[in-house]
Amino acid sequence: MVEDKIIGGEFEINIQQQYLNRKEMVRGAVTYSSGRSALYNILALVRAKKGIKTVLFPDYLCDSVYQMAQKNQMGVEFYELDEELNPRFEDIANKYDETKAVLLINYYGLKDCEPMIAKLRGIQQDMLIILDNVQAPYAMLEESDADFTFSSFRKAFPVADGSWVLSKHPGLEQPTKVNEFAQYKIAASYLKVIRDQQLFNDEVYLNLYHVGEEKIDDDYLTDMTQLSKSILADMEWHRWAILRKRNAEVIVEGLKKMGICPIVDINEENVPLFVPVRIENRDKVRKAMFSNNIFLPVHWPVETEYKDRLKRGSDLAEHELSIIVDQRYTVGDMKRILSIIESNI
């Protein structure tokens, strides 16, 4: 029997709650509408002020990341990652020169990037380093030696938009115009909350989500909404971290019994966004999940013209599965996911 509870999908935003009108979340942060908006503005600044002409990206990433360099008319190169998604520093050293910046990704919120940054400083002390914490919003609460650090929140928390940037360099301007895409996601979230009243088909709110997602690409010079700022300032960061860690522990222990290890080691210090696994018959497992109302994402599809350049990304595009462990779900939900994996591997 298929269970009715849906696992996965967009977060529902509680727009009926009364939030305090708060803006300051992290001292010194510049806020933008999205992670790609944040990166676009970072790259525009370093191109104009630092003479950076090319960005070295890891060979496993979302295409929207390197597209921000292309939109700034900058060159795009890729460096290799090992099987645990650590940079191959010798490859970076061979490709680096002073006209290039290096972007690191904190995968799934599970990497300790500060030792990586220290190794990059060993290659060149004044190397310009950008740390992508889009999958690691909790890491934004910690100090980093990166030149620029940014995150995004709509895939991790019940907000429609929002990004923070922390910078060691002056020049990033705080946008004053609020983005246009969040309104569609807020409206969709409201409709999703009342979907059980059967006043409309699911496609009504799903179409609103889709419209909002498409409009993100046009919003590079905009701020996040006041609603999202207030939600982030008032939400239960600490309690949700505990729940995520608990759910991840259940998943890791269950996978261990099946002989499956996460792609990235999970320790007690990091707050996971997902538990990423590599499964040979990933698509079969995912199809079984769909049949049971469980919608787990994969990270990330690879554009055809980039398959030869994104070696790690091309492999994981075929085999990676991101197991959701966020605060919306119970231990019972985690065991339900594990049961379907065990029945289909």
Short mmCIF file of C-alpha atoms in Angstrom, two decimals:
data_model
loop_
_atom_site.label_atom_id
_atom_site.label_comp_id
_atom_site.label_asym_id
_atom_site.label_seq_id
_atom_site.Cartn_x
_atom_site.Cartn_y
_atom_site.Cartn_z
CA MET A 1 0.00 0.00 0.00
CA VAL A 2 1.36 3.41 -0.97
CA GLU A 3 1.61 5.83 1.93
CA ASP A 4 -0.04 9.22 1.48
CA LYS A 5 2.62 11.34 3.18
CA ILE A 6 4.80 13.04 0.58
CA ILE A 7 8.53 13.24 1.21
CA GLY A 8 10.40 15.86 -0.82
CA GLY A 9 9.45 18.90 -2.82
CA GLU A 10 9.36 22.59 -1.99
CA PHE A 11 9.16 23.84 1.58
CA GLU A 12 5.84 25.28 2.70
CA ILE A 13 6.11 28.87 3.91
CA ASN A 14 4.03 29.79 6.94
CA ILE A 15 2.88 33.19 5.75
CA GLN A 16 0.15 33.35 8.42
CA GLN A 17 2.64 33.57 11.27
CA GLN A 18 3.44 37.04 12.56
CA TYR A 19 7.19 37.62 12.17
CA LEU A 20 9.20 40.38 13.73
CA ASN A 21 10.38 42.89 11.12
CA ARG A 22 14.05 41.96 11.51
CA LYS A 23 16.86 42.40 8.98
CA GLU A 24 20.19 41.72 10.66
CA MET A 25 21.06 38.02 10.69
CA VAL A 26 24.82 37.84 10.20
CA ARG A 27 26.88 40.94 10.87
CA GLY A 28 28.39 42.38 7.69
CA ALA A 29 26.39 40.23 5.27
CA VAL A 30 25.19 41.63 1.96
CA THR A 31 21.87 40.07 0.96
CA TYR A 32 20.72 39.07 -2.50
CA SER A 33 17.73 37.32 -4.00
CA SER A 34 19.42 33.96 -4.70
CA GLY A 35 22.70 32.09 -4.70
CA ARG A 36 23.23 32.73 -8.38
CA SER A 37 22.52 36.44 -7.85
CA ALA A 38 25.15 36.47 -5.10
CA LEU A 39 27.75 34.75 -7.28
CA TYR A 40 26.98 36.95 -10.27
CA ASN A 41 27.71 40.07 -8.21
CA ILE A 42 30.83 38.59 -6.63
CA LEU A 43 32.24 37.77 -10.07
CA ALA A 44 31.28 41.17 -11.47
CA LEU A 45 33.26 42.79 -8.64
CA VAL A 46 36.41 40.65 -8.96
CA ARG A 47 36.41 41.06 -12.74
CA ALA A 48 36.22 44.85 -12.46
CA LYS A 49 38.37 45.43 -9.36
CA LYS A 50 40.75 42.45 -9.17
CA GLY A 51 41.49 41.75 -12.83
CA ILE A 52 40.08 38.22 -12.63
CA LYS A 53 39.36 36.91 -16.12
CA THR A 54 38.71 33.20 -15.52
CA VAL A 55 37.19 31.06 -12.77
CA LEU A 56 38.38 27.56 -11.88
CA PHE A 57 35.34 25.48 -10.93
CA PRO A 58 35.21 21.89 -9.58
CA ASP A 59 34.17 19.27 -12.13
CA TYR A 60 30.96 18.49 -10.23
CA LEU A 61 28.46 21.33 -9.93
CA CYS A 62 25.13 22.78 -11.03
CA ASP A 63 25.30 24.43 -14.45
CA SER A 64 23.89 27.68 -13.00
CA VAL A 65 27.19 28.15 -11.14
CA TYR A 66 29.53 28.37 -14.12
CA GLN A 67 26.86 30.22 -16.09
CA MET A 68 27.38 33.16 -13.74
CA ALA A 69 30.96 33.43 -15.03
CA GLN A 70 29.75 33.25 -18.61
CA LYS A 71 27.21 36.01 -17.97
CA ASN A 72 30.12 38.14 -16.71
CA GLN A 73 32.05 37.34 -19.92
CA MET A 74 34.67 35.43 -17.93
CA GLY A 75 36.47 32.26 -18.88
CA VAL A 76 35.41 28.91 -17.40
CA GLU A 77 37.84 26.11 -16.51
CA PHE A 78 37.41 23.02 -14.36
CA TYR A 79 39.63 21.23 -11.86
CA GLU A 80 39.37 17.59 -10.86
CA LEU A 81 37.83 16.15 -7.70
CA ASP A 82 38.58 12.80 -6.10
CA GLU A 83 35.90 10.23 -5.23
CA GLU A 84 35.19 11.94 -1.89
CA LEU A 85 34.74 15.29 -3.66
CA ASN A 86 38.00 16.78 -2.45
CA PRO A 87 39.96 18.97 -4.88
CA ARG A 88 43.00 17.52 -6.60
CA PHE A 89 45.29 20.36 -5.58
CA GLU A 90 48.00 19.47 -8.07
CA ASP A 91 45.48 19.98 -10.87
CA ILE A 92 44.59 23.41 -9.50
CA ALA A 93 48.28 24.31 -9.16
CA ASN A 94 48.89 23.36 -12.79
CA LYS A 95 45.99 25.47 -14.06
CA TYR A 96 46.20 28.48 -11.76
CA ASP A 97 47.58 31.93 -12.55
CA GLU A 98 46.94 35.35 -11.03
CA THR A 99 44.13 36.16 -13.49
CA LYS A 100 42.06 33.26 -12.16
CA ALA A 101 39.82 32.81 -9.12
CA VAL A 102 39.12 29.40 -7.55
CA LEU A 103 35.64 28.35 -6.43
CA LEU A 104 35.19 25.68 -3.77
CA ILE A 105 31.86 23.96 -3.07
CA ASN A 106 30.84 22.75 0.36
CA TYR A 107 29.05 19.64 -0.91
CA TYR A 108 25.83 18.75 0.92
CA GLY A 109 26.98 20.80 3.93
CA LEU A 110 29.38 17.99 4.81
CA LYS A 111 32.84 19.23 3.81
CA ASP A 112 35.40 20.95 6.02
CA CYS A 113 36.57 23.59 3.57
CA GLU A 114 39.02 25.50 5.77
CA PRO A 115 41.86 22.95 5.36
CA MET A 116 41.22 23.10 1.61
CA ILE A 117 41.50 26.88 1.67
CA ALA A 118 44.76 26.59 3.62
CA LYS A 119 46.17 24.26 0.94
CA LEU A 120 45.15 26.69 -1.78
CA ARG A 121 46.92 29.48 0.12
CA GLY A 122 49.97 27.24 0.05
CA ILE A 123 49.85 27.27 -3.74
CA GLN A 124 49.49 31.06 -3.83
CA GLN A 125 48.94 33.12 -0.68
CA ASP A 126 46.84 35.82 -2.34
CA MET A 127 44.81 33.44 -4.51
CA LEU A 128 41.24 34.74 -4.77
CA ILE A 129 39.02 32.03 -3.27
CA ILE A 130 35.21 31.92 -3.43
CA LEU A 131 33.42 29.47 -1.12
CA ASP A 132 30.03 28.23 -2.30
CA ASN A 133 27.95 27.33 0.78
CA VAL A 134 24.66 27.01 -1.10
CA GLN A 135 24.36 23.43 0.17
CA ALA A 136 25.74 24.44 3.55
CA PRO A 137 23.74 27.35 4.98
CA TYR A 138 24.77 26.50 8.55
CA ALA A 139 28.41 27.03 7.58
CA MET A 140 27.62 30.71 7.06
CA LEU A 141 27.51 31.04 10.85
CA GLU A 142 31.22 30.09 11.04
CA GLU A 143 34.39 32.02 10.20
CA SER A 144 36.09 31.35 6.87
CA ASP A 145 39.40 32.40 5.31
CA ALA A 146 37.80 32.54 1.85
CA ASP A 147 37.76 35.92 0.14
CA PHE A 148 34.04 35.60 -0.55
CA THR A 149 31.55 33.21 1.02
CA PHE A 150 27.94 32.90 -0.07
CA SER A 151 24.91 30.73 0.52
CA SER A 152 21.27 30.34 -0.51
CA PHE A 153 18.29 29.30 1.57
CA ARG A 154 15.23 28.36 -0.47
CA LYS A 155 16.30 24.69 -0.88
CA ALA A 156 17.09 24.30 2.83
CA PHE A 157 14.49 26.30 4.75
CA PRO A 158 10.86 27.47 4.42
CA VAL A 159 11.69 30.68 2.55
CA ALA A 160 10.98 31.69 -1.03
CA ASP A 161 14.30 33.41 -1.71
CA GLY A 162 17.44 34.77 -0.15
CA SER A 163 21.22 34.67 -0.09
CA TRP A 164 23.97 36.04 2.16
CA VAL A 165 27.44 37.09 1.06
CA LEU A 166 30.36 37.62 3.43
CA SER A 167 33.35 39.39 1.88
CA LYS A 168 36.87 40.34 2.88
CA HIS A 169 36.90 42.96 0.11
CA PRO A 170 34.94 46.22 -0.19
CA GLY A 171 32.75 47.01 -3.15
CA LEU A 172 29.72 44.74 -3.01
CA GLU A 173 26.64 46.95 -3.13
CA GLN A 174 23.50 46.11 -1.20
CA PRO A 175 20.64 45.98 -3.73
CA THR A 176 17.52 47.93 -2.81
CA LYS A 177 15.09 46.50 -5.38
CA VAL A 178 13.33 43.33 -4.23
CA ASN A 179 13.15 40.40 -6.65
CA GLU A 180 10.01 39.44 -8.56
CA PHE A 181 10.23 35.64 -8.45
CA ALA A 182 9.54 35.13 -4.74
CA GLN A 183 5.90 36.21 -5.03
CA TYR A 184 5.14 33.19 -7.20
CA LYS A 185 6.74 30.80 -4.74
CA ILE A 186 4.94 32.41 -1.79
CA ALA A 187 1.60 32.11 -3.59
CA ALA A 188 2.35 28.49 -4.54
CA SER A 189 3.28 27.66 -0.97
CA TYR A 190 0.00 29.08 0.32
CA LEU A 191 -2.00 27.01 -2.16
CA LYS A 192 -0.01 23.90 -1.27
CA VAL A 193 -0.94 24.33 2.40
CA ILE A 194 -4.66 24.18 1.57
CA ARG A 195 -4.42 21.50 -1.15
CA ASP A 196 -6.31 18.99 1.06
CA GLN A 197 -9.45 21.11 0.64
CA GLN A 198 -9.47 19.93 -3.00
CA LEU A 199 -10.34 23.35 -4.37
CA PHE A 200 -7.90 23.01 -7.25
CA ASN A 201 -5.59 20.53 -8.97
CA ASP A 202 -1.97 20.22 -7.85
CA GLU A 203 -0.83 21.60 -11.20
CA VAL A 204 -2.13 25.05 -10.16
CA TYR A 205 0.45 25.56 -7.40
CA LEU A 206 3.10 23.53 -9.23
CA ASN A 207 2.82 25.92 -12.19
CA LEU A 208 3.38 28.86 -9.85
CA TYR A 209 6.53 27.21 -8.50
CA HIS A 210 7.69 26.69 -12.09
CA VAL A 211 7.07 30.31 -13.05
CA GLY A 212 9.00 31.48 -9.99
CA GLU A 213 11.90 29.17 -10.81
CA GLU A 214 12.11 30.46 -14.38
CA LYS A 215 12.13 34.09 -13.24
CA ILE A 216 15.15 33.53 -10.97
CA ASP A 217 17.38 33.71 -14.04
CA ASP A 218 16.36 37.32 -14.63
CA ASP A 219 16.92 38.56 -11.07
CA TYR A 220 20.65 39.17 -10.62
CA LEU A 221 20.59 42.67 -9.18
CA THR A 222 17.88 42.25 -6.56
CA ASP A 223 17.45 41.70 -2.84
CA MET A 224 15.56 39.04 -0.90
CA THR A 225 12.10 39.77 0.48
CA GLN A 226 11.55 41.15 3.97
CA LEU A 227 9.44 38.06 4.69
CA SER A 228 12.43 35.77 4.09
CA LYS A 229 14.72 37.99 6.17
CA SER A 230 12.27 37.82 9.06
CA ILE A 231 11.76 34.05 8.79
CA LEU A 232 15.51 33.42 8.78
CA ALA A 233 16.00 35.73 11.76
CA ASP A 234 13.27 34.06 13.82
CA MET A 235 13.46 30.39 12.84
CA GLU A 236 14.74 27.53 15.01
CA TRP A 237 18.22 27.10 13.52
CA HIS A 238 19.59 25.04 16.42
CA ARG A 239 16.64 22.68 16.86
CA TRP A 240 16.41 22.02 13.14
CA ALA A 241 20.13 21.21 13.04
CA ILE A 242 19.58 18.58 15.73
CA LEU A 243 16.73 17.01 13.75
CA ARG A 244 18.77 16.94 10.53
CA LYS A 245 21.67 15.26 12.29
CA ARG A 246 19.34 12.71 13.87
CA ASN A 247 17.73 11.82 10.54
CA ALA A 248 21.12 11.58 8.84
CA GLU A 249 22.36 9.22 11.54
CA VAL A 250 19.38 6.92 10.96
CA ILE A 251 20.02 6.92 7.20
CA VAL A 252 23.76 6.29 7.53
CA GLU A 253 23.26 3.40 9.94
CA GLY A 254 20.62 1.85 7.71
CA LEU A 255 22.76 2.20 4.59
CA LYS A 256 25.72 0.65 6.39
CA LYS A 257 23.72 -2.56 6.89
CA MET A 258 23.20 -2.64 3.10
CA GLY A 259 26.89 -2.10 2.39
CA ILE A 260 26.32 1.44 1.10
CA CYS A 261 28.49 4.36 2.23
CA PRO A 262 27.69 8.05 1.67
CA ILE A 263 29.74 9.75 -1.02
CA VAL A 264 30.95 12.22 1.62
CA ASP A 265 31.74 11.22 5.21
CA ILE A 266 29.29 12.54 7.77
CA ASN A 267 30.55 13.74 11.13
CA GLU A 268 28.87 15.21 14.18
CA GLU A 269 29.99 18.77 13.52
CA ASN A 270 28.41 19.37 10.12
CA VAL A 271 24.70 19.87 9.46
CA PRO A 272 23.75 17.85 6.37
CA LEU A 273 21.47 19.14 3.65
CA PHE A 274 21.17 15.61 2.25
CA VAL A 275 22.90 12.26 2.62
CA PRO A 276 24.39 11.66 -0.86
CA VAL A 277 24.89 8.09 -2.08
CA ARG A 278 26.13 6.53 -5.29
CA ILE A 279 23.89 3.69 -6.52
CA GLU A 280 24.50 1.80 -9.76
CA ASN A 281 20.78 1.31 -10.45
CA ARG A 282 19.88 4.77 -9.18
CA ASP A 283 17.05 5.32 -11.66
CA LYS A 284 15.32 2.08 -10.63
CA VAL A 285 15.52 3.08 -6.97
CA ARG A 286 14.29 6.58 -7.70
CA LYS A 287 11.35 5.24 -9.74
CA ALA A 288 10.35 3.07 -6.78
CA MET A 289 10.56 6.13 -4.56
CA PHE A 290 8.25 8.06 -6.90
CA SER A 291 5.72 5.24 -6.70
CA ASN A 292 5.71 5.67 -2.92
CA ASN A 293 5.33 9.48 -2.88
CA ILE A 294 9.01 10.05 -2.10
CA PHE A 295 10.72 12.59 -4.32
CA LEU A 296 14.48 12.62 -3.83
CA PRO A 297 16.62 15.00 -5.90
CA VAL A 298 19.74 14.17 -7.86
CA HIS A 299 22.77 16.46 -8.13
CA TRP A 300 23.26 17.45 -10.93
CA PRO A 301 22.34 16.89 -14.59
CA VAL A 302 25.21 17.68 -16.99
CA GLU A 303 24.77 19.63 -20.21
CA THR A 304 25.76 17.52 -23.21
CA GLU A 305 28.55 19.82 -24.32
CA TYR A 306 30.17 19.65 -20.86
CA LYS A 307 30.22 15.87 -20.33
CA ASP A 308 33.87 15.52 -21.35
CA ARG A 309 34.94 18.43 -19.11
CA LEU A 310 32.91 17.41 -16.05
CA LYS A 311 34.27 13.92 -15.37
CA ARG A 312 33.14 13.61 -11.76
CA GLY A 313 29.88 15.36 -12.54
CA SER A 314 29.10 13.09 -15.50
CA ASP A 315 29.52 9.97 -13.37
CA LEU A 316 27.42 11.25 -10.50
CA ALA A 317 24.72 12.58 -12.82
CA GLU A 318 24.04 8.93 -13.66
CA HIS A 319 24.39 7.41 -10.18
CA GLU A 320 23.99 9.99 -7.36
CA LEU A 321 20.89 10.12 -5.16
CA SER A 322 20.37 12.76 -2.46
CA ILE A 323 18.47 11.36 0.52
CA ILE A 324 16.40 14.06 2.21
CA VAL A 325 16.97 14.36 5.97
CA ASP A 326 15.56 17.77 6.81
CA GLN A 327 13.49 18.79 9.81
CA ARG A 328 10.12 18.13 8.14
CA TYR A 329 10.58 14.38 8.54
CA THR A 330 10.58 11.76 11.28
CA VAL A 331 12.67 8.70 12.05
CA GLY A 332 9.77 6.68 10.64
CA ASP A 333 10.08 8.57 7.35
CA MET A 334 13.79 7.75 7.23
CA LYS A 335 13.08 4.05 7.77
CA ARG A 336 10.50 4.19 4.99
CA ILE A 337 13.16 5.53 2.61
CA LEU A 338 15.64 2.86 3.71
CA SER A 339 13.09 0.08 3.17
CA ILE A 340 12.51 1.10 -0.44
CA ILE A 341 16.24 1.36 -1.13
CA GLU A 342 16.83 -2.10 0.33
CA SER A 343 14.05 -3.58 -1.80
CA ASN A 344 15.38 -2.14 -5.05
CA ILE A 345 19.19 -2.17 -5.01
#
